[in-house]
């Protein structure tokens, strides 16, 4: 059973993704509303603050004032710039749906999370009695590890499609991080199962 725990990092995380995305959106929306209120109450103070931020980035005071005072004529654009330069938030995207992200993550984890388990299932279907030199129990775990590593490598390649990383670098990173997570998961499962078996043996002895 501890071998099957290698699948743990790939288990469904749709709910976690949904809650995380929802919390991020709510936090960003709260900050946006706060900045909007401050701009409505004290527009000159916010304009001055933005001018100073541009000056810190190397833009001359004259150009900074022209840019910000021109942008301030368009409140939504000005607020988007405030969110980015002050808080590091990209403009709010109304098309992003946390529920959709959660569902996609859930099914992705379900599909890819089956890979380690299917390795055990497929190994169990092989007629091992025809191969006296091969031990089913010993082979199932290595096959599962290789299949999981291959899956992580593939996910890294896919991830590179949505980032600026080279596909090979992204694949190696995901494979290494996923392998570490799998190793930790396996170790925890092994220790827990060993502890439970030990307790069970002690009970039987009594």
CSV table of C-alpha atoms in Angstrom, one decimal:
chain,number,residue,atom,x,y,z
A,1,UNK,CA,0.0,0.0,0.0
A,2,UNK,CA,2.9,2.4,0.7
A,3,UNK,CA,3.9,2.1,-3.0
A,4,UNK,CA,0.6,3.3,-4.1
A,5,UNK,CA,1.2,6.5,-2.0
A,6,UNK,CA,3.5,7.6,-4.8
A,7,UNK,CA,0.3,8.7,-6.5
A,8,UNK,CA,-0.6,11.1,-3.7
A,9,UNK,CA,0.9,14.3,-5.2
A,10,UNK,CA,-1.2,13.7,-8.4
A,11,UNK,CA,-4.5,13.3,-6.6
A,12,UNK,CA,-7.4,15.7,-7.4
A,13,UNK,CA,-6.7,19.2,-6.2
A,14,UNK,CA,-9.7,20.9,-7.9
A,15,UNK,CA,-11.2,22.1,-4.6
A,16,UNK,CA,-7.8,23.5,-3.5
A,17,UNK,CA,-7.4,25.3,-6.8
A,18,UNK,CA,-10.9,26.7,-6.6
A,19,UNK,CA,-10.5,28.0,-3.1
A,20,UNK,CA,-7.1,29.4,-3.8
A,21,UNK,CA,-8.3,31.2,-7.0
A,22,UNK,CA,-11.4,32.5,-5.2
A,23,UNK,CA,-9.3,33.9,-2.3
A,24,UNK,CA,-6.9,35.6,-4.7
A,25,UNK,CA,-9.7,37.2,-6.7
A,26,UNK,CA,-11.4,38.4,-3.5
A,27,UNK,CA,-8.2,39.8,-2.1
A,28,UNK,CA,-7.4,41.6,-5.4
A,29,UNK,CA,-11.0,42.9,-5.6
A,30,UNK,CA,-10.8,44.2,-2.0
A,31,UNK,CA,-7.5,46.0,-2.8
A,32,UNK,CA,-9.0,47.4,-6.0
A,33,UNK,CA,-12.0,48.8,-4.2
A,34,UNK,CA,-9.7,50.3,-1.5
A,35,UNK,CA,-7.5,52.0,-4.2
A,36,UNK,CA,-10.7,53.2,-5.9
A,37,UNK,CA,-12.0,54.8,-2.7
A,38,UNK,CA,-8.6,56.5,-2.0
A,39,UNK,CA,-8.5,57.9,-5.5
A,40,UNK,CA,-12.1,59.2,-5.2
A,41,UNK,CA,-11.4,60.8,-1.8
A,42,UNK,CA,-7.9,62.1,-2.4
A,43,UNK,CA,-7.1,62.1,-6.2
A,44,UNK,CA,-4.2,64.5,-5.9
A,45,UNK,CA,-2.5,62.4,-3.3
A,46,UNK,CA,-2.8,59.3,-5.4
A,47,UNK,CA,-1.6,61.1,-8.5
A,48,UNK,CA,1.5,62.4,-6.5
A,49,UNK,CA,2.2,58.9,-5.3
A,50,UNK,CA,2.1,57.4,-8.8
A,51,UNK,CA,4.4,60.2,-10.1
A,52,UNK,CA,6.9,59.3,-7.4
A,53,UNK,CA,6.7,55.6,-8.3
A,54,UNK,CA,7.5,56.4,-12.0
A,55,UNK,CA,10.4,58.6,-10.9
A,56,UNK,CA,11.8,55.7,-8.9
A,57,UNK,CA,11.8,53.7,-12.2
A,58,UNK,CA,14.0,56.3,-13.8
A,59,UNK,CA,11.4,58.4,-15.6
A,60,UNK,CA,12.0,62.2,-15.4
A,61,UNK,CA,9.7,64.2,-13.1
A,62,UNK,CA,8.3,66.1,-16.0
A,63,UNK,CA,7.5,63.0,-18.1
A,64,UNK,CA,6.1,61.2,-15.0
A,65,UNK,CA,3.7,64.0,-14.3
A,66,UNK,CA,2.6,64.2,-17.9
A,67,UNK,CA,2.0,60.4,-18.0
A,68,UNK,CA,0.2,60.2,-14.7
A,69,UNK,CA,-2.0,63.2,-15.1
A,70,UNK,CA,-3.0,62.1,-18.6
A,71,UNK,CA,-3.8,58.6,-17.3
A,72,UNK,CA,-5.7,60.0,-14.3
A,73,UNK,CA,-8.3,61.3,-16.8
A,74,UNK,CA,-9.3,57.7,-17.3
A,75,UNK,CA,-10.1,56.3,-13.8
A,76,UNK,CA,-10.2,52.6,-14.8
A,77,UNK,CA,-6.8,52.7,-16.5
A,78,UNK,CA,-5.3,54.8,-13.7
A,79,UNK,CA,-6.6,52.2,-11.1
A,80,UNK,CA,-5.1,49.3,-13.1
A,81,UNK,CA,-1.8,51.1,-13.1
A,82,UNK,CA,-2.0,51.7,-9.3
A,83,UNK,CA,-2.7,48.1,-8.7
A,84,UNK,CA,0.3,47.0,-10.8
A,85,UNK,CA,2.9,49.5,-9.7
A,86,UNK,CA,1.8,49.7,-6.0
A,87,UNK,CA,0.7,46.1,-5.3
A,88,UNK,CA,2.1,44.0,-8.2
A,89,UNK,CA,-1.4,42.9,-9.3
A,90,UNK,CA,-2.2,42.5,-13.0
A,91,UNK,CA,-5.6,44.1,-14.1
A,92,UNK,CA,-8.6,42.2,-13.0
A,93,UNK,CA,-9.8,39.8,-15.7
A,94,UNK,CA,-13.6,39.2,-15.5
A,95,UNK,CA,-13.3,36.1,-17.8
A,96,UNK,CA,-11.4,34.1,-15.2
A,97,UNK,CA,-13.7,31.7,-13.4
A,98,UNK,CA,-12.4,30.0,-10.2
A,99,UNK,CA,-15.0,27.3,-10.5
A,100,UNK,CA,-13.9,26.4,-14.1
A,101,UNK,CA,-10.2,26.3,-13.0
A,102,UNK,CA,-11.2,24.0,-10.2
A,103,UNK,CA,-13.1,21.6,-12.5
A,104,UNK,CA,-10.2,21.5,-15.0
A,105,UNK,CA,-7.7,20.9,-12.2
A,106,UNK,CA,-9.8,18.2,-10.7
A,107,UNK,CA,-10.1,16.2,-13.9
A,108,UNK,CA,-6.5,16.8,-14.8
A,109,UNK,CA,-5.4,15.4,-11.5
A,110,UNK,CA,-7.9,12.5,-11.8
A,111,UNK,CA,-6.5,11.5,-15.2
A,112,UNK,CA,-2.8,11.9,-14.5
A,113,UNK,CA,-3.2,10.6,-11.0
A,114,UNK,CA,-4.4,7.3,-12.4
A,115,UNK,CA,-1.0,6.7,-14.0
A,116,UNK,CA,0.8,5.2,-10.9
A,117,UNK,CA,-2.2,3.1,-10.0
A,118,UNK,CA,-2.7,1.8,-13.5
A,119,UNK,CA,0.9,0.6,-13.4
A,120,UNK,CA,0.0,-1.7,-10.6
A,121,UNK,CA,-3.2,-2.8,-12.3
A,122,UNK,CA,-1.5,-3.6,-15.6
A,123,UNK,CA,1.3,-5.4,-13.8
A,124,UNK,CA,-1.3,-7.5,-12.1
A,125,UNK,CA,-2.8,-8.5,-15.4
A,126,UNK,CA,0.4,-9.9,-16.8
A,127,UNK,CA,0.7,-13.8,-16.5
A,128,UNK,CA,3.8,-13.7,-14.3
A,129,UNK,CA,3.6,-17.5,-13.8
A,130,UNK,CA,5.1,-17.8,-17.3
A,131,UNK,CA,8.2,-15.9,-16.3
A,132,UNK,CA,9.9,-17.7,-13.4
A,133,UNK,CA,12.7,-15.2,-13.2
A,134,UNK,CA,10.4,-12.1,-12.7
A,135,UNK,CA,8.8,-11.2,-9.5
A,136,UNK,CA,5.5,-9.3,-9.8
A,137,UNK,CA,5.7,-7.5,-6.5
A,138,UNK,CA,9.2,-6.2,-7.1
A,139,UNK,CA,8.5,-5.1,-10.7
A,140,UNK,CA,5.2,-3.2,-10.1
A,141,UNK,CA,6.8,-0.5,-8.0
A,142,UNK,CA,9.6,0.4,-10.4
A,143,UNK,CA,7.2,0.4,-13.3
A,144,UNK,CA,4.9,2.8,-11.3
A,145,UNK,CA,7.9,5.0,-10.6
A,146,UNK,CA,9.0,5.2,-14.2
A,147,UNK,CA,5.4,5.8,-15.4
A,148,UNK,CA,5.0,8.6,-12.8
A,149,UNK,CA,8.3,10.2,-13.8
A,150,UNK,CA,7.3,10.1,-17.5
A,151,UNK,CA,3.9,11.7,-16.6
A,152,UNK,CA,5.6,14.5,-14.6
A,153,UNK,CA,8.1,15.1,-17.5
A,154,UNK,CA,5.1,15.3,-19.9
A,155,UNK,CA,3.4,17.8,-17.6
A,156,UNK,CA,6.5,19.9,-17.5
A,157,UNK,CA,6.6,20.0,-21.3
A,158,UNK,CA,2.9,21.1,-21.4
A,159,UNK,CA,3.7,23.7,-18.7
A,160,UNK,CA,6.4,25.2,-20.9
A,161,UNK,CA,3.8,25.9,-23.6
A,162,UNK,CA,2.2,28.5,-21.2
A,163,UNK,CA,5.4,30.1,-20.0
A,164,UNK,CA,8.7,31.5,-21.4
A,165,UNK,CA,10.8,28.5,-20.1
A,166,UNK,CA,12.5,26.1,-22.5
A,167,UNK,CA,10.5,22.9,-22.6
A,168,UNK,CA,13.4,20.8,-21.4
A,169,UNK,CA,14.1,23.0,-18.4
A,170,UNK,CA,10.5,23.1,-17.5
A,171,UNK,CA,10.2,19.3,-17.8
A,172,UNK,CA,13.2,18.7,-15.7
A,173,UNK,CA,12.0,21.1,-13.0
A,174,UNK,CA,8.6,19.5,-12.8
A,175,UNK,CA,10.0,16.0,-12.8
A,176,UNK,CA,12.5,16.7,-10.0
A,177,UNK,CA,9.9,18.5,-7.8
A,178,UNK,CA,7.3,15.9,-8.4
A,179,UNK,CA,9.8,13.1,-7.7
A,180,UNK,CA,10.7,14.7,-4.4
A,181,UNK,CA,7.0,15.0,-3.5
A,182,UNK,CA,6.5,11.4,-4.4
A,183,UNK,CA,9.5,10.3,-2.4
A,184,UNK,CA,8.2,12.1,0.7
A,185,UNK,CA,4.7,10.8,0.2
A,186,UNK,CA,6.0,7.3,-0.2
A,187,UNK,CA,8.2,7.6,2.9
A,188,UNK,CA,5.3,8.8,5.0
A,189,UNK,CA,3.1,6.0,3.7
A,190,UNK,CA,5.8,3.5,4.4
A,191,UNK,CA,6.4,4.7,8.0
A,192,UNK,CA,2.7,4.8,8.8
A,193,UNK,CA,2.0,1.3,7.3
A,194,UNK,CA,5.1,-0.1,9.2
A,195,UNK,CA,3.8,1.5,12.4
A,196,UNK,CA,0.3,0.0,11.9
A,197,UNK,CA,1.6,-3.4,11.0
A,198,UNK,CA,3.8,-3.3,14.1
A,199,UNK,CA,0.9,-2.4,16.4
A,200,UNK,CA,-1.2,-5.2,14.8
A,201,UNK,CA,1.5,-7.7,15.4
A,202,UNK,CA,1.7,-6.7,19.0
A,203,UNK,CA,-2.0,-7.0,19.5
A,204,UNK,CA,-2.0,-10.5,17.9
A,205,UNK,CA,0.8,-11.5,20.2
A,206,UNK,CA,-1.2,-10.4,23.2
